[in-house]
Coordinates of C-alpha atoms and ligand atoms in Angstrom, one line a residue:
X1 CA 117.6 68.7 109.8
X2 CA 116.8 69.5 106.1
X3 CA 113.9 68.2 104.8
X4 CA 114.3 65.2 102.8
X5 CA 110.8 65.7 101.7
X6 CA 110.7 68.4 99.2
X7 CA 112.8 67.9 95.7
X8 CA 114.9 71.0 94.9
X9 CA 114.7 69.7 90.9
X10 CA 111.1 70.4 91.5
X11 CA 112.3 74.4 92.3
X12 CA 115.7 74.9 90.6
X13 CA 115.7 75.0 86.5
X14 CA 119.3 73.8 86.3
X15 CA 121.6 71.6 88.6
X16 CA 119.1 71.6 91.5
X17 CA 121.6 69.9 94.1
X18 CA 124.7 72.7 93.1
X19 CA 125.3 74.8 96.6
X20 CA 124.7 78.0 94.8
X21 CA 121.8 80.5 93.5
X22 CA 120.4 80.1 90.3
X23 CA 118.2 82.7 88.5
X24 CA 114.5 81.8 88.1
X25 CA 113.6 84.5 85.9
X26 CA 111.6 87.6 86.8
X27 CA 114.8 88.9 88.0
X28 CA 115.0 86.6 90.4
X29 CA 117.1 83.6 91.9
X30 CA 116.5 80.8 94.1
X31 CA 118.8 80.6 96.8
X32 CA 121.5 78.8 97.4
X33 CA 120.6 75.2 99.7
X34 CA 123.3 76.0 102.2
X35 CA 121.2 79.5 102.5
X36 CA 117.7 78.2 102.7
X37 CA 119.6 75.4 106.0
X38 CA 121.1 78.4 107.5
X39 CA 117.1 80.1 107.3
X40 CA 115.7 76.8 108.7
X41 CA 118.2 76.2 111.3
X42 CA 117.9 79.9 112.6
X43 CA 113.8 79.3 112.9
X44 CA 113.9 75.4 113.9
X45 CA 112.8 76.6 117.7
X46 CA 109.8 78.4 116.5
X47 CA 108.5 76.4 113.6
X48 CA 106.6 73.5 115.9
X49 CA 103.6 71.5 114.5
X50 CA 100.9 73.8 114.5
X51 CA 103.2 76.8 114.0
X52 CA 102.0 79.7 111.4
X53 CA 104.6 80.8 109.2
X54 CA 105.1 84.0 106.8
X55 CA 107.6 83.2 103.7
X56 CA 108.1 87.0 102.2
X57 CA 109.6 87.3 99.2
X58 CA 108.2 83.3 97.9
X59 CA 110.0 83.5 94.6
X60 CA 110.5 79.8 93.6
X61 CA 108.4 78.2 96.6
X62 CA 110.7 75.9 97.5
X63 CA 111.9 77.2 101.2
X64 CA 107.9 77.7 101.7
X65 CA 107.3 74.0 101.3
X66 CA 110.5 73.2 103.1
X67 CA 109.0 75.0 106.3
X68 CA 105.9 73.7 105.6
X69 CA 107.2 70.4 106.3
X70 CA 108.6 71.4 109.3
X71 CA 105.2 72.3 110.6
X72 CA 103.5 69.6 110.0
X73 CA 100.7 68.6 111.2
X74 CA 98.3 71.6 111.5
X75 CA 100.9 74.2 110.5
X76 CA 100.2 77.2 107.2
X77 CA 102.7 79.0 105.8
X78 CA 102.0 82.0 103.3
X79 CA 104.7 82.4 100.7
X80 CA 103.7 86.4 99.6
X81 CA 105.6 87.6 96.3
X82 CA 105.0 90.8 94.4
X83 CA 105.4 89.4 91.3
X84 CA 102.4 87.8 89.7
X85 CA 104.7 85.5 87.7
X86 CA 106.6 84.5 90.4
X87 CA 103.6 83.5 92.6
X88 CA 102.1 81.0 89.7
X89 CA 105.6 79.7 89.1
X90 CA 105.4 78.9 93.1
X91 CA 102.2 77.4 92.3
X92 CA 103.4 75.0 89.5
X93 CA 106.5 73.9 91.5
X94 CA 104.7 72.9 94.6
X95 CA 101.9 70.9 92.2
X96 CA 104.7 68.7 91.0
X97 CA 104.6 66.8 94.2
X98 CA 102.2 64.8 95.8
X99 CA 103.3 66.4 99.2
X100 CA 102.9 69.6 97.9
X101 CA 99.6 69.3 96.3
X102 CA 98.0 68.3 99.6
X103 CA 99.2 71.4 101.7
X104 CA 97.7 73.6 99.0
X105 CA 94.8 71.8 99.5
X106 CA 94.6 71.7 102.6
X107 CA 95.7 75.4 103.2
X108 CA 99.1 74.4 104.7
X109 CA 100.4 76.4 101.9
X110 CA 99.2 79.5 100.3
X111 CA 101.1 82.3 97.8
X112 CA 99.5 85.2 97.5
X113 CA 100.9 88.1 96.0
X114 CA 101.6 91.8 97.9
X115 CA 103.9 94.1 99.1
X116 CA 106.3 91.6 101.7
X117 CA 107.4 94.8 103.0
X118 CA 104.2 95.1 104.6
X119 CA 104.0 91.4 106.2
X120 CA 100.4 90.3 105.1
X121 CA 98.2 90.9 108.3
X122 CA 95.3 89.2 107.3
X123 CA 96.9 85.9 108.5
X124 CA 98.9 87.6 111.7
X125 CA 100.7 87.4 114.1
X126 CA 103.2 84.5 112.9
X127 CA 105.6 82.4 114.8
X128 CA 108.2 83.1 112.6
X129 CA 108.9 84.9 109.7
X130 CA 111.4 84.7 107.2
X131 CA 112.2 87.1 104.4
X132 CA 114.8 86.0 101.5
X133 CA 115.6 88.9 100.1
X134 CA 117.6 91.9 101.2
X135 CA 116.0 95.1 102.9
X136 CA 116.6 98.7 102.8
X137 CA 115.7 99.2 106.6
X138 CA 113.9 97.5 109.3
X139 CA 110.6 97.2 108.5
X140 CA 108.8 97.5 111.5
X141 CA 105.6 96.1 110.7
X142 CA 107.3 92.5 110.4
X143 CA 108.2 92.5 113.7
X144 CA 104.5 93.8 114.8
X145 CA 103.2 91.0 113.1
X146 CA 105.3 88.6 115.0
X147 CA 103.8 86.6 118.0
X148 CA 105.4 86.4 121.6
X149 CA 107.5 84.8 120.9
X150 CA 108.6 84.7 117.5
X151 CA 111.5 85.4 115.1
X152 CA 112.3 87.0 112.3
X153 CA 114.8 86.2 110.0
X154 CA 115.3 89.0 107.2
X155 CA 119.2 90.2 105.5
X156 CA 119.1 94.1 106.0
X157 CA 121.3 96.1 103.8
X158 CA 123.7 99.3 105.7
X159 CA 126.0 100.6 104.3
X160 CA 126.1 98.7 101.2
X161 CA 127.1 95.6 103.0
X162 CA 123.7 93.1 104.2
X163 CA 123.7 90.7 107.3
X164 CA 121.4 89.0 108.5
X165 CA 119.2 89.8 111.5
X166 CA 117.7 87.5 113.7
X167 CA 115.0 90.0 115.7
X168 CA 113.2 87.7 118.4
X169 CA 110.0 88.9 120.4
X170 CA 110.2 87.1 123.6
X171 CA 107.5 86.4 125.9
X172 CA 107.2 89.6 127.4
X173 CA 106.8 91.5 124.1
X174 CA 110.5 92.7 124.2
X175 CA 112.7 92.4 121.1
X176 CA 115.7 91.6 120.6
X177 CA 117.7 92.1 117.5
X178 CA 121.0 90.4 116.7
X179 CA 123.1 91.0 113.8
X180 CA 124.6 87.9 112.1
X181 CA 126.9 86.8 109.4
X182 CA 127.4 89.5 106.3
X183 CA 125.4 87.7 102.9
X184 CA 124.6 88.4 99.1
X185 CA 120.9 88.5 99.0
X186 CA 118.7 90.4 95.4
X187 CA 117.2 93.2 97.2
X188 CA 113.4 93.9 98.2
X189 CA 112.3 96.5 95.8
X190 CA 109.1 98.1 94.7
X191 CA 107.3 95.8 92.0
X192 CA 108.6 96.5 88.4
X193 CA 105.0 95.1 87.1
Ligands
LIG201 N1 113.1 82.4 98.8 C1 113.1 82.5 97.4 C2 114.0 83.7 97.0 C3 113.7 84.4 95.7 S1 114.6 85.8 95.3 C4 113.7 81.3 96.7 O1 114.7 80.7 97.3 O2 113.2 80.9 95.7 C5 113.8 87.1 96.2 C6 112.3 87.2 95.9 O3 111.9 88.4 96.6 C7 112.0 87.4 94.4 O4 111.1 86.4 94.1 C8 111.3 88.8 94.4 O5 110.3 88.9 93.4 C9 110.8 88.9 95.8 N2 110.6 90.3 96.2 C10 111.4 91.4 96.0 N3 110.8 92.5 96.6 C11 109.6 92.1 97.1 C12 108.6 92.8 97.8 N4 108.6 94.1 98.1 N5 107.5 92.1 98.3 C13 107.4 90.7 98.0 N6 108.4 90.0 97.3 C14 109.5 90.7 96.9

């Protein structure tokens, strides 16, 4: 189900196609492909045509284009970063493709920077949100700015081990929080700028 759409080498400094993080600067890395499938896979039911997605924690841009694929046609994803730096880089990477260029234009893309932590309510509720890197606790205001239904996809960090949480609001506005798989995520952190 991966997009074929959306060239890592335009995301990745070095060996784009390895299965394995690479660092991106700004104290960052881009994850590893078989993390960005698992992210996609877990979402797949929620990210439709049409569907409006929140990408926290944008760094390289790449999994924001991926899912902006994914919702084609009529679908926006925001990609929020709290790293100036991080959000042009985003920027330049999605520009190098033709693909790219038109959901920026076309507002099927947009990185802002802010606080992920927070969600970034001016474009809520979302159908799904994903958030690649790891939290300190649940941060409840993701999940209010969820629609019903939606799903969020975020690595929470107890105990000094992370796993990732899949936390769906169903129809009813109920949600329902399942712990996954244990992973190695950079954590989200108050910005250093
Ligand atoms: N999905 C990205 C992952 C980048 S690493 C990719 O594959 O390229 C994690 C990112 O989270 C970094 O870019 C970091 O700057 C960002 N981040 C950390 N804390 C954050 C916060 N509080 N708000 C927004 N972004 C944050």
């Amino acid at each position: 189900m991966f997009s074929n759409q959306v060239d890592r080498a335009h995301y990745a400094p070095h060996t784009p196609y390895n299965d394995n993080p690479q660092s991106i600067g700004f104290r960052a890395t881009i994850s590893a492909p078989h993390m960005h499938a698992n992210a996609c896979e877990s979402l797949l039911p929620f990210l439709k045509p049409g569907a409006k997605v929140l990408d926290v924690g944008s760094g390289s841009g790449y999994l924001t284009h991926v899912i902006a694929e994914l919702v084609k046609p009529g679908g926006s994803v925001v990609g929020i970063d709290h790293i100036q730096g991080l959000v042009a880089l985003a920027n330049t990477n999605t520009a190098k493709s033709s693909e790219g260029r038109e959901l920026m234009k076309n507002g099927g893309i947009v990185f802002v920077k802010g606080d992920g932590r927070k969600g970034y309510s001016e474009e809520a509720p979302y159908d799904a949100i994903h958030v690649g890197a790891a939290a300190a606790v649940h941060h409840q205001e993701l999940v209010d700015q969820l629609k019903s239904p939606g799903r969020l996809f975020v690595p929470v960090e107890e105990d000094g081990l992370q796993h990732i949480y899949v936390i769906d609001k169903k129809t009813d506005g109920s949600v329902v929080r399942k712990k996954e798989y244990g992973v190695r995520y950079v954590p989200l952190t108050d910005s250093y700028e």
